[in-house]
Coordinates of C-alpha atoms and ligand atoms in Angstrom, one line a residue:
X191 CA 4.7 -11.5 28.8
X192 CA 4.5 -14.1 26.4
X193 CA 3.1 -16.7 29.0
X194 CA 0.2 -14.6 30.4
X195 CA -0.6 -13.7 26.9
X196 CA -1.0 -17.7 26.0
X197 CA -2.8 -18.0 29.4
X198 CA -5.2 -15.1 28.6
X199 CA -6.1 -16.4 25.2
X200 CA -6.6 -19.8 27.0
X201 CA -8.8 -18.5 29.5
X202 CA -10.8 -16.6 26.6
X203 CA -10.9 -20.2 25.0
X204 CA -12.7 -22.0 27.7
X205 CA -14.7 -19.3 28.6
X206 CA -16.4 -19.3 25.1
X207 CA -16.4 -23.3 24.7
X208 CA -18.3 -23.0 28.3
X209 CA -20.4 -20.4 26.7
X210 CA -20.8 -22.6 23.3
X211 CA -20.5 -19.4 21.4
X212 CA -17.2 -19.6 19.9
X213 CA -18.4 -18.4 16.5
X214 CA -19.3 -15.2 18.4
X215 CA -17.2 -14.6 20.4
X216 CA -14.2 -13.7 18.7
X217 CA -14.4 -11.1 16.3
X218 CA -14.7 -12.0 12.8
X219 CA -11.7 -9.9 10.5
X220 CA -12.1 -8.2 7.2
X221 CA -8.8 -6.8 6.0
X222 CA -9.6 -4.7 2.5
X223 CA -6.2 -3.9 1.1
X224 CA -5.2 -1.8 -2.4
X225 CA -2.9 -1.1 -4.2
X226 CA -0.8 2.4 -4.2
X227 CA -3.6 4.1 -2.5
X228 CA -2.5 7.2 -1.4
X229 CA -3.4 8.8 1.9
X230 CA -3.9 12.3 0.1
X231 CA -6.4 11.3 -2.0
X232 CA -8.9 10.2 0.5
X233 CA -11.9 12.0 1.5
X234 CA -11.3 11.3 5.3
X235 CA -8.0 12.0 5.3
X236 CA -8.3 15.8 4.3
X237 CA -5.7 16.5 1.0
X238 CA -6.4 18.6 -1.3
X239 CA -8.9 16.3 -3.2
X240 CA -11.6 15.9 -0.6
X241 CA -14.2 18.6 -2.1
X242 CA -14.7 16.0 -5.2
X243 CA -15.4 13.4 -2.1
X244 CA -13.7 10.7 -4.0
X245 CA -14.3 8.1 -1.4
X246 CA -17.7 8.3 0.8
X247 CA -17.6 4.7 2.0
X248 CA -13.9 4.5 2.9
X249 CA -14.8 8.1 5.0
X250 CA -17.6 6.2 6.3
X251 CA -15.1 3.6 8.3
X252 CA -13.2 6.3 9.5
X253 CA -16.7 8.6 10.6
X254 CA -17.6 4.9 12.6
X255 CA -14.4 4.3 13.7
X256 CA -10.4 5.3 13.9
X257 CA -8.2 6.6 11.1
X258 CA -4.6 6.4 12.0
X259 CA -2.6 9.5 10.9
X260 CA 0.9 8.0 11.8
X261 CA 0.5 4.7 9.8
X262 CA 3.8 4.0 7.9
X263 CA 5.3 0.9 5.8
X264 CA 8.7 -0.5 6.5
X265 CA 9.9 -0.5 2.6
X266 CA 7.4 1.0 0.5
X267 CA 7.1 -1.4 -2.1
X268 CA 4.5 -4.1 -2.9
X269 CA 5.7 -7.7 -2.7
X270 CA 7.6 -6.4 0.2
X271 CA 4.9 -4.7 2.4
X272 CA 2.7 -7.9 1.8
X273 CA 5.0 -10.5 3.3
X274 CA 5.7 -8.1 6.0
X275 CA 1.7 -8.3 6.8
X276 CA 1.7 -11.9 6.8
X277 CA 4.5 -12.4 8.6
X278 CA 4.7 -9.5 11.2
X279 CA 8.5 -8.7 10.7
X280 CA 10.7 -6.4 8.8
X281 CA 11.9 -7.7 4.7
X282 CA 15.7 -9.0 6.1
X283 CA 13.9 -11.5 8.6
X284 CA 11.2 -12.9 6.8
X285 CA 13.8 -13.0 3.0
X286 CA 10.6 -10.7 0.6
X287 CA 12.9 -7.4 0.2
X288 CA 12.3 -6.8 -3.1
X289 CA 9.9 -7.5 -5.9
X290 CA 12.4 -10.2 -7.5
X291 CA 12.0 -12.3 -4.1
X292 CA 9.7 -15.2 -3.9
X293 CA 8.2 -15.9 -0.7
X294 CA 8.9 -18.6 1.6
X295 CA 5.1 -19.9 2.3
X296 CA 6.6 -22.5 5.0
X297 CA 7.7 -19.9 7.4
X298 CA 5.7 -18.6 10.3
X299 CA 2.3 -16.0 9.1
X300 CA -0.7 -14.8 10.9
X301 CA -3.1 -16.5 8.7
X302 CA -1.6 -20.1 9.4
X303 CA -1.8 -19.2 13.4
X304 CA -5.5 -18.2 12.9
X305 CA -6.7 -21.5 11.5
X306 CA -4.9 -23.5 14.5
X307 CA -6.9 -21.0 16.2
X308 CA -10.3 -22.0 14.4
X309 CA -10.7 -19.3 12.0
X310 CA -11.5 -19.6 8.7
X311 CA -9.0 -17.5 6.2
X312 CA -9.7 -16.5 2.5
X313 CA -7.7 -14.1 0.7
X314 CA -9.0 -13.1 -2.7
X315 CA -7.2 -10.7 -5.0
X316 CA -3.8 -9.3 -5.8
X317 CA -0.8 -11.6 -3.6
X318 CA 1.7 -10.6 -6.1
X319 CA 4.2 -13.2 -3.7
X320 CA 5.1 -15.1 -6.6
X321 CA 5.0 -18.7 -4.4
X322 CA 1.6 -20.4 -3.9
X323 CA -0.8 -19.3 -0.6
X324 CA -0.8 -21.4 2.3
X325 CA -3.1 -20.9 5.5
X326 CA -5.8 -19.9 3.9
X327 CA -9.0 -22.4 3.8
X328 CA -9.9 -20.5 0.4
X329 CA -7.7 -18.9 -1.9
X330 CA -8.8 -17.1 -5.3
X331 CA -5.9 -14.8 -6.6
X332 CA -4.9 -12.4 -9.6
X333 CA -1.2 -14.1 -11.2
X334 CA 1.5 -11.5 -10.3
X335 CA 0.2 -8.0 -11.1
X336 CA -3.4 -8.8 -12.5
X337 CA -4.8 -7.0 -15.1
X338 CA -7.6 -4.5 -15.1
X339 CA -9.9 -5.9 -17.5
X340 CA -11.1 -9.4 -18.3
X341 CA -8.0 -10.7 -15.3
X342 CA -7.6 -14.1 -15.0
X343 CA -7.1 -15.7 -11.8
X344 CA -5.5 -18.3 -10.3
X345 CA -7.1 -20.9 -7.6
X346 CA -6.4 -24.2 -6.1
X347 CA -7.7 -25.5 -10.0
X348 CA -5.7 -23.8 -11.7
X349 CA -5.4 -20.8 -13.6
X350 CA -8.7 -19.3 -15.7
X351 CA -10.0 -15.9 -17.0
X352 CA -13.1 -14.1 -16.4
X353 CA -14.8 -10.7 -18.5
X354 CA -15.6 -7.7 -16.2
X355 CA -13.6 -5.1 -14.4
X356 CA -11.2 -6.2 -11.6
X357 CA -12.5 -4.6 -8.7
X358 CA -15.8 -5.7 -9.0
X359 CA -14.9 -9.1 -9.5
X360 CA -12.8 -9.2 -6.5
X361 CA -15.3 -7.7 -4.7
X362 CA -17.9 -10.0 -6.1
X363 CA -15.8 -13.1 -5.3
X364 CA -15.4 -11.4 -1.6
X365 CA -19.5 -11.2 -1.5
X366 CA -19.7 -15.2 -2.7
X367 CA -16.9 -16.5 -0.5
X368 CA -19.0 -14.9 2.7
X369 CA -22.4 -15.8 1.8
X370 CA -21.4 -19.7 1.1
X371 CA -18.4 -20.0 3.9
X372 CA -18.9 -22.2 7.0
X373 CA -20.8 -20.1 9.6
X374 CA -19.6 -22.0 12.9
X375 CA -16.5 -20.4 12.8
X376 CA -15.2 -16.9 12.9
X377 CA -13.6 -16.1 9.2
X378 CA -10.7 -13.3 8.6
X379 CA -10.8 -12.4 4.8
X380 CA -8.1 -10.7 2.9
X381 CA -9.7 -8.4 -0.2
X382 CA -6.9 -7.2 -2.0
X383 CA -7.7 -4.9 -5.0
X384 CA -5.1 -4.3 -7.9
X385 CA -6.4 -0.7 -8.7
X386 CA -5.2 1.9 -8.0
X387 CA -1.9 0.6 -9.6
X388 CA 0.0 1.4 -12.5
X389 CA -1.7 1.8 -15.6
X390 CA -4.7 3.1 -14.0
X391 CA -7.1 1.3 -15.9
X392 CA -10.9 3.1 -14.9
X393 CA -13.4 0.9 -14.7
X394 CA -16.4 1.7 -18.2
X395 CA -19.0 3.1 -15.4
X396 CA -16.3 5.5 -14.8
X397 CA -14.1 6.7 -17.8
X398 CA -15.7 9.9 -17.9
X399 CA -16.0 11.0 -14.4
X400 CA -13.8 14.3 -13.5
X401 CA -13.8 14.9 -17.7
X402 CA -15.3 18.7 -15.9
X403 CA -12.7 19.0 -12.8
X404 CA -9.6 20.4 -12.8
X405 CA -7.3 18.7 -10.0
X406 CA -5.5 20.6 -7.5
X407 CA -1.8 20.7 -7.9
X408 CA 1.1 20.2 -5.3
X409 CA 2.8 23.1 -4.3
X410 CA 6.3 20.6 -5.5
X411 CA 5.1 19.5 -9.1
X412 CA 8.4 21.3 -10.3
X413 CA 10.5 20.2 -7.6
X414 CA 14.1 21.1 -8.5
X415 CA 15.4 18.6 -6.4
X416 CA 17.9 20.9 -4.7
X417 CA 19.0 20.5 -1.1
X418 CA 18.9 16.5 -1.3
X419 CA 21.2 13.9 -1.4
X420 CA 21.9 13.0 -5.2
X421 CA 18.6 10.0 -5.5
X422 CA 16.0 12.7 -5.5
X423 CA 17.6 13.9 -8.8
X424 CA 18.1 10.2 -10.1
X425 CA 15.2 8.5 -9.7
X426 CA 13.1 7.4 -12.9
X427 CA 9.4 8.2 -11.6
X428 CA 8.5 12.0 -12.7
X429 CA 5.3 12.7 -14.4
X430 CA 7.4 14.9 -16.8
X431 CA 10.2 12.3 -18.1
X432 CA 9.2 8.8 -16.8
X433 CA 5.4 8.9 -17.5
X434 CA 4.4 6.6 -20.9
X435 CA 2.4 8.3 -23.9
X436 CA 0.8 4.9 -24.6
X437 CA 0.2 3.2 -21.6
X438 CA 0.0 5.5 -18.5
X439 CA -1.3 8.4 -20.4
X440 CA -3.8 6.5 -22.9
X441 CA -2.5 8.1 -26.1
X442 CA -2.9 5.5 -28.4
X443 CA -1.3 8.1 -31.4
X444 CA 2.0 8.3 -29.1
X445 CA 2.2 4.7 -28.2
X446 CA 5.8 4.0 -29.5
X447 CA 6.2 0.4 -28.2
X448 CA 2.8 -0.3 -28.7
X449 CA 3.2 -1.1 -24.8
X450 CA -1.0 0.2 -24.4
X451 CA -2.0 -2.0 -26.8
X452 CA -0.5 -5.3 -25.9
X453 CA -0.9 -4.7 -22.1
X454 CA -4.5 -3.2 -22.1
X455 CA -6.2 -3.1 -25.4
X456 CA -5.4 -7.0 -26.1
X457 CA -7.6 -7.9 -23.5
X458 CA -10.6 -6.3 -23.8
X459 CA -14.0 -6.6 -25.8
X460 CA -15.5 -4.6 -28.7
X461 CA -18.0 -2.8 -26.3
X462 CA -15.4 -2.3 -23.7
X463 CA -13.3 -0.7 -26.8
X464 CA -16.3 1.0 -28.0
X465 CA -16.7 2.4 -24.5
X466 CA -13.0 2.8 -23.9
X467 CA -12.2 5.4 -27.3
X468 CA -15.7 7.3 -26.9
X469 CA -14.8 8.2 -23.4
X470 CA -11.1 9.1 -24.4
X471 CA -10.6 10.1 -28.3
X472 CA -12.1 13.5 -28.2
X473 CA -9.9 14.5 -24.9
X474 CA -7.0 13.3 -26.5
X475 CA -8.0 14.9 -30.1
X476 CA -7.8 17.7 -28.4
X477 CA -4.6 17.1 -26.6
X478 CA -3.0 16.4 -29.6
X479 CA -3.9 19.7 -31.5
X480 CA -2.7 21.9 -28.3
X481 CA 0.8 21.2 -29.2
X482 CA 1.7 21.4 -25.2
X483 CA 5.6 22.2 -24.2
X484 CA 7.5 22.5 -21.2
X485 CA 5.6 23.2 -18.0
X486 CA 2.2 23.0 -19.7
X487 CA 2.9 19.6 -20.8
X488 CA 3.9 18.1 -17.4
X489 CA 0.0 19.8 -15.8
X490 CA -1.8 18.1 -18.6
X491 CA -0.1 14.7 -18.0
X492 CA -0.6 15.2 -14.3
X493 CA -4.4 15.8 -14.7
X494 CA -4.8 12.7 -17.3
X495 CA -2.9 10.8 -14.4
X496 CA -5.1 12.2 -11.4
X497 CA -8.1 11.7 -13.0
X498 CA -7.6 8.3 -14.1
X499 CA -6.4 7.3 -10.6
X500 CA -9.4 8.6 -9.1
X501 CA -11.3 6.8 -11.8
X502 CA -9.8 3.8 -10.4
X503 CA -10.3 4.5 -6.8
X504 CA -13.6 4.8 -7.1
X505 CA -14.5 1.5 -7.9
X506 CA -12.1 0.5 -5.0
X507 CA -14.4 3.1 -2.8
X508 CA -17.2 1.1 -4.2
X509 CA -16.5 -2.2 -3.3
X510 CA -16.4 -1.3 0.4
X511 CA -19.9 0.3 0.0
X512 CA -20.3 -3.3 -1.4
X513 CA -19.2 -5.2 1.6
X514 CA -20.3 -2.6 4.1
X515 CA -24.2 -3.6 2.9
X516 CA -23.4 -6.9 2.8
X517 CA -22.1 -6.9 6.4
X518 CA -25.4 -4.9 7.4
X519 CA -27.5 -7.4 6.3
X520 CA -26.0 -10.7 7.3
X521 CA -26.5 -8.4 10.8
X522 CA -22.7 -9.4 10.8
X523 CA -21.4 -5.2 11.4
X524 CA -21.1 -5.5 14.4
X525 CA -19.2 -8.1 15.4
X526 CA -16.5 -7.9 12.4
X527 CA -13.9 -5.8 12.4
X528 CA -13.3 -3.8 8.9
X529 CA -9.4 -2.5 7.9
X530 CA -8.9 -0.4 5.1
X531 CA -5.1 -0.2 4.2
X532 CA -2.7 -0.1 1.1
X533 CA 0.8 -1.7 0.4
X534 CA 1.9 2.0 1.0
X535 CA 1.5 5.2 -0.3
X536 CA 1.8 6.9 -3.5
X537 CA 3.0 10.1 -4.8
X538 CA 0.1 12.5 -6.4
X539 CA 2.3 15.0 -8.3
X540 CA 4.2 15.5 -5.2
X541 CA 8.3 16.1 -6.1
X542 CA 6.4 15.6 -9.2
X543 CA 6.5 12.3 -8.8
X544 CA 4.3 9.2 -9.7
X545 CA 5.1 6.0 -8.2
X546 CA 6.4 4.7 -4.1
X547 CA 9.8 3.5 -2.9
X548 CA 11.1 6.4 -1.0
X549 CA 11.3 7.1 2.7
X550 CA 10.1 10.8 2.1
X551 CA 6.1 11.1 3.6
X552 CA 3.6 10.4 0.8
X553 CA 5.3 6.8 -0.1
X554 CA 6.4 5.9 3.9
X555 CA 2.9 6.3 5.0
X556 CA 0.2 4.4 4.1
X557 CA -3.9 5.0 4.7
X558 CA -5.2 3.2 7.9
X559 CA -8.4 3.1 8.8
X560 CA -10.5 0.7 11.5
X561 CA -14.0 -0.1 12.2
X562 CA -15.8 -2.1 14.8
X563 CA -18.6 -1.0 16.4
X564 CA -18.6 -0.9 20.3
X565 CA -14.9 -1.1 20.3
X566 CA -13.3 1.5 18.4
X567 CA -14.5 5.0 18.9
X568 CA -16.4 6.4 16.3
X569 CA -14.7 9.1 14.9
X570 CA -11.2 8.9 16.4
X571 CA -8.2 10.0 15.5
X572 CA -4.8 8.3 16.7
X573 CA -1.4 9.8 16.1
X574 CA 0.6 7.1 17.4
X575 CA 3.7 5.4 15.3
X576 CA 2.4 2.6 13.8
X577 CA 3.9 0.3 11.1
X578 CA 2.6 -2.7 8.9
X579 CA 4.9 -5.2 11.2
X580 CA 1.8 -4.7 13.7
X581 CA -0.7 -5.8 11.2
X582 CA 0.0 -10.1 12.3
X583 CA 0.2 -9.4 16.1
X584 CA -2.9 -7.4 16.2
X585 CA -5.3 -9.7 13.6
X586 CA -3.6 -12.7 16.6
X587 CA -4.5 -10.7 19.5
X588 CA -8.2 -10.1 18.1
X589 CA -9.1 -13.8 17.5
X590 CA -7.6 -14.4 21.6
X591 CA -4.7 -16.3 19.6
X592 CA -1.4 -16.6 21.1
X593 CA 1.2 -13.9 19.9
X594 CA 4.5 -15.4 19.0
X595 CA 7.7 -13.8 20.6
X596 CA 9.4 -13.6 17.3
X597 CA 7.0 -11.7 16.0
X598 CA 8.8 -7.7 15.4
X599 CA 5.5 -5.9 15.8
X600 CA 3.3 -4.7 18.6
X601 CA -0.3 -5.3 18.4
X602 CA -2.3 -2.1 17.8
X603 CA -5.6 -3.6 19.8
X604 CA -4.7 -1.2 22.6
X605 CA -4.7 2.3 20.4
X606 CA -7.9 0.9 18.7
X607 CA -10.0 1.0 22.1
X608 CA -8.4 4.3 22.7
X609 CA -5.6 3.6 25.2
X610 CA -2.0 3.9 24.1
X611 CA 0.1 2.3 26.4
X612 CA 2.5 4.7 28.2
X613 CA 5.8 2.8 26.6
X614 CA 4.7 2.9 22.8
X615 CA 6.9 3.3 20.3
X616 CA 8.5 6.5 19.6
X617 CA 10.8 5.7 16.1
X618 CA 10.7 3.5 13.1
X619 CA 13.1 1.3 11.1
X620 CA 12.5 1.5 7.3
X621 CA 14.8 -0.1 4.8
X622 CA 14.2 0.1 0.8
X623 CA 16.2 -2.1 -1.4
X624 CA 15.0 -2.5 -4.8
X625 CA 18.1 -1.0 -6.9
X626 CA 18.7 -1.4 -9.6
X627 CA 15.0 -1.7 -10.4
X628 CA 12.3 -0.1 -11.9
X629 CA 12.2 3.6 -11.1
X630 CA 15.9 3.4 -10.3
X631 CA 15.5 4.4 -6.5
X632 CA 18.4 4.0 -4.5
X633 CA 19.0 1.6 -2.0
X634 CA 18.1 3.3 1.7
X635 CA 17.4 2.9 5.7
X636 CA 16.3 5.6 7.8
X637 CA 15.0 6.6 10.9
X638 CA 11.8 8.8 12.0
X639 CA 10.8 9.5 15.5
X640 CA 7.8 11.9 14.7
X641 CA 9.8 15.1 13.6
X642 CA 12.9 14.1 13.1
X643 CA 14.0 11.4 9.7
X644 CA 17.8 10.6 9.1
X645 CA 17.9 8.7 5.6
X646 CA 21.0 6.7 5.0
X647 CA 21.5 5.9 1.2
X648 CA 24.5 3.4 0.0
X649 CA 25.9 0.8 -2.6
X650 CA 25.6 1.4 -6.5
X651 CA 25.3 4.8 -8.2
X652 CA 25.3 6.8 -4.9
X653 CA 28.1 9.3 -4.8
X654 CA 31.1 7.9 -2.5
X655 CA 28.7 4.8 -2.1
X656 CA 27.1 6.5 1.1
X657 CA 24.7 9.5 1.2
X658 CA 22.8 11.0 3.8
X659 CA 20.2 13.2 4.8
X660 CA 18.1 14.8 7.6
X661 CA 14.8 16.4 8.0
X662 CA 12.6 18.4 10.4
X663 CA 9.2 17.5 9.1
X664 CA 8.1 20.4 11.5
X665 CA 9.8 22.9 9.7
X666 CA 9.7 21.4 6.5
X667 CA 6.8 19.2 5.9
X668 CA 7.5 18.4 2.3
X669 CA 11.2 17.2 3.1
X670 CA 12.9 19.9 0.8
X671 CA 15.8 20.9 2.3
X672 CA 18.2 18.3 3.8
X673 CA 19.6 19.8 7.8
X674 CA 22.4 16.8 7.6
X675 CA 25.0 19.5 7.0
X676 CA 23.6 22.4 8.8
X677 CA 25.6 22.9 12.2
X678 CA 22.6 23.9 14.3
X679 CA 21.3 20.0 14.1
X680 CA 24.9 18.3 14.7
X681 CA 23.7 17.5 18.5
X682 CA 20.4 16.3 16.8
X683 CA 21.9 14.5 13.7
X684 CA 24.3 13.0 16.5
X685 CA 21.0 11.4 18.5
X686 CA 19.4 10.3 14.9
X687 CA 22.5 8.7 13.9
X688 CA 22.3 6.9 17.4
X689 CA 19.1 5.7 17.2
X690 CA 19.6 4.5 13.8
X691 CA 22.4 2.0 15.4
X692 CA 19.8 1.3 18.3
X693 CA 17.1 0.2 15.6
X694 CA 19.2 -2.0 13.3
X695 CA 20.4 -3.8 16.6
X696 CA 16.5 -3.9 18.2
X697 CA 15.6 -5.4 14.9
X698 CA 18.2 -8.2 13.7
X699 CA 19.7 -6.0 11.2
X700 CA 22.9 -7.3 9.9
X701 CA 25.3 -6.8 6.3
X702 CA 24.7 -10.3 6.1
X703 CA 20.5 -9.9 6.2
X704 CA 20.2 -6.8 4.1
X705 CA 21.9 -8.3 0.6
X706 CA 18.7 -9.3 -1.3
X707 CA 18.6 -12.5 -3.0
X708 CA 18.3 -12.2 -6.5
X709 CA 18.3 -14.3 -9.5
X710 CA 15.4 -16.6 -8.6
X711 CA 12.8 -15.0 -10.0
X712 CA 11.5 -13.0 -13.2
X713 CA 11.7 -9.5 -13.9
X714 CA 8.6 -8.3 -11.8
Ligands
LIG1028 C1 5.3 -2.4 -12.3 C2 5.1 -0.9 -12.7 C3 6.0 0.0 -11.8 C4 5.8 -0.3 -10.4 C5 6.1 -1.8 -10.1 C6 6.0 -2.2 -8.7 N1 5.3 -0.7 -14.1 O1 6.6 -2.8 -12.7 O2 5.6 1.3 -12.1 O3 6.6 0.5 -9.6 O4 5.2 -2.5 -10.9 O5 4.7 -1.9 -8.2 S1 4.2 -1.1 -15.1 O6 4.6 -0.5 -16.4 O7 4.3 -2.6 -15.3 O8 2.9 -0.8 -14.6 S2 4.2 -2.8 -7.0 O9 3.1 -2.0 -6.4 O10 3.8 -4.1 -7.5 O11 5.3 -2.8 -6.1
LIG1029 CA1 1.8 -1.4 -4.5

């Protein structure tokens, strides 16, 4: 397998040397990655937000090419997801399994096997792997989260900061590093925006758009958490009791550690002030004299949160529109092929939750999207399992590069032309371990095979250390009641539990590999 893909990509080699069009030939890359962008609030992927059509470019990619319904993370968390892109394998083999880790940059990644193969790499925006870059030719990052306004950024020189809005600089940076790059070879660039994270910072052109809509709600806003294992209950990340008066929610009057101004006020200009308090003083004068309680409380935070997140997506929406144009007219759209993805999902209200982590739908999947004219066809839809360990072998099997055996993934070239192969994939491995952490989710590995998901929780603050449960997305779609105990699954639970063991074994999973490494790195 291995050997006729190295002779393939040889023979692809020679053919285009012969030809003298190896800029040409191969496919030039353009991976546009955010941050906690949620599949349900995007136009194309029709949730309940698509009639505001919050993201017309990004449903443009998807109208000219594939959008992958069945795209999912293998631990939904940032640092995490991103060395699992780089590296094509699961957090226990390449050491990133939390945000505490700091990546190894001397170990194997797809963007060091693209420049042996002659491409040019850049990656500009959020890494957020706390080491320094390698294999990319150009390099141009935000230091560990970024900030919204005014970020600094960190290069090969050093560290500096710049005024503006993040996702137009990163977008602007993208637009410089492609009009001045060398044009005899193919290039793969990485734009990674910060937004939509945490504190969902909109950019000024937007602080006031949505002020007249009122956002849907999920049916599971007041989620009661029955029916689950104990974590649902003890997480920290519900709009009602974990969202921030100062910083997520703008009210300045309720800041009590003063955690808005130091974090976001701090850093920006008087106009960007100016701008900043006109757009959000009388909303929250008005918030203030409504004296909400209870249930009332909990939809007003969840519309300040959904608009501002939308806000923010925008300009992320925006930058694409950016690129898009510029690929038009360097007459470059064809021949490039244009991702849209995010670290992994996000939840909108859903279990009324804000924030990622667990292995329940909206934070296991992720958006993915593909364009490239001539190859993918427009308008497609694919349902197949897919997971961000694919990301490296597909980028190596579009640049004709050779695919290393190690690598835990399955290029996704095939389902992009239309042609799933008759053995694909029919389960996925996911393994969360960030506890004790932020949002104090539980440690977990699971299985999912399409209908079926079997979540295994353990260690620290889980009743008797282990806790499971079992859903049947077909009956239950929003993962609400747990089948682990109900008899009429036992013969089901009994195959889940099965291919659980058959996962962990396919994918090196040991005790040993799955104890994080902690203490070598700052708080994140
Ligand atoms: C920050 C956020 C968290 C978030 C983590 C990880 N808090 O700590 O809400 O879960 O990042 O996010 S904040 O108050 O600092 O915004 S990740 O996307 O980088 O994994
Ligand atoms: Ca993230």
């Amino acid at each position: 397998m291995h050997q006729c893909k190295l002779w393939k990509s040889i023979f692809i080699c020679l053919i285009t040397i012969a030809c003298g069009t190896v800029a040409h030939a191969r496919p030039n890359i353009i991976w546009i990655f955010s941050d906690d962008h949620a599949y349900q609030t995007i136009g194309a992927y029709n949730g309940r937000f698509a009639s505001l059509d919050p993201s017309p470019h990004i449903d443009r990619l998807a109208q000219q090419g594939m959008r992958f319904d069945r795209s999912y993370v293998s631990n939904s968390i940032c640092g995490p997801a991103r060395a699992t892109i780089l590296t094509g394998k699961h957090s226990h083999m390449n050491g990133f399994m939390d945000n505490f880790s700091r990546f190894d940059g001397t170990q194997q990644t797809f963007p060091k096997l693209l420049q042996q193969a002659g491409y040019l790499t850049a990656l500009i925006g959020k890494w957020h792997l706390e080491s320094k870059p390698i294999g990319f030719d150009h390099w141009d990052i935000l230091p560990d989260q970024g900030h919204y306004y005014n970020p600094d950024f960190i290069n090969a020189d050093g560290k500096y900061r710049l005024t503006g809005y993040v996702s137009e600089i990163i977008t602007e940076k993208s637009i410089e590093w492609l009009n001045q790059r060398d044009t005899s070879k193919p290039f793969m660039l990485m734009m990674q925006h910060k937004a939509p994270h945490r504190e969902w910072s909109p950019a000024p052109k937007y602080l006031t758009l949505y002020d007249d809509v009122t956002m849907p709600e999920p049916d599971t806003l007041f989620d009661d958490y029955n029916n689950r294992a104990s974590p649902a209950r003890n997480q920290d990340m519900s709009i009602a009791k974990s969202m921030t008066y100062g910083k997520d929610l703008k009210i300045q009057e309720r800041d009590e550690k003063d955690a808005f101004s130091r974090r976001v006020l701090k850093r920006m200009q008087p106009d960007q002030i100016q701008a900043w308090n006109a757009a959000y003083q009388p909303k929250n004068d008005a918030f203030l004299a409504a004296n909400l309680e209870g249930e009332e409380l909990v939809r007003w935070k969840y519309q300040r949160y959904l608009k501002d997140y939308l806000r923010c997506t925008k300009s992320v929406d925006d930058s694409i529109g950016a690129v898009m144009a510029w690929l038009e007219e360097a007459g470059l759209a064809e021949n490039t092929i244009v991702f849209y993805s995010s670290d992994q999902g996000f939840y909108m209200g859903e279990h009324g939750w804000f924030d990622k982590r667990f292995m329940y739908e909206e934070s296991f999947r992720t958006p993915l999207i593909a364009r490239w004219p001539g190859q993918i066809p427009a308008g497609s839809v694919n349902t197949d399992l897919v997971q961000n360990i694919d990301m490296a072998s597909t980028f190596l099997e579009l640049a004709g590069a050779p695919v290393p055996e190690d690598l835990q993934g399955i290029s996704i070239l095939p389902l992009l032309k239309g042609e799933t192969p008759a053995d694909w994939r029919d389960s996925l491995y996911y393994h969360y371990y960030e506890y004790p952490g932020h949002h104090s989710v539980r440690r977990h590995e699971g299985v999912f095979n399409k209908r079926y998901k079997l979540i295994r929780y353990y260690g620290k603050d889980v009743v008797d250390g282990e806790e499971w449960e079992l859903f049947d997305l077909e009956r239950d779609p929003s993962e609400l009641m747990s089948v682990y105990s109900n008899p009429e699954y036992a013969s089901k639970l009994a195959e889940m539990k099965t291919l659980l063991v058959d996962l962990r074994g396919k994918y090196g999973v040991t005790e040993e590999n799955t104890q994080p490494i902690r203490g070598k790195r700052k708080k994140p």
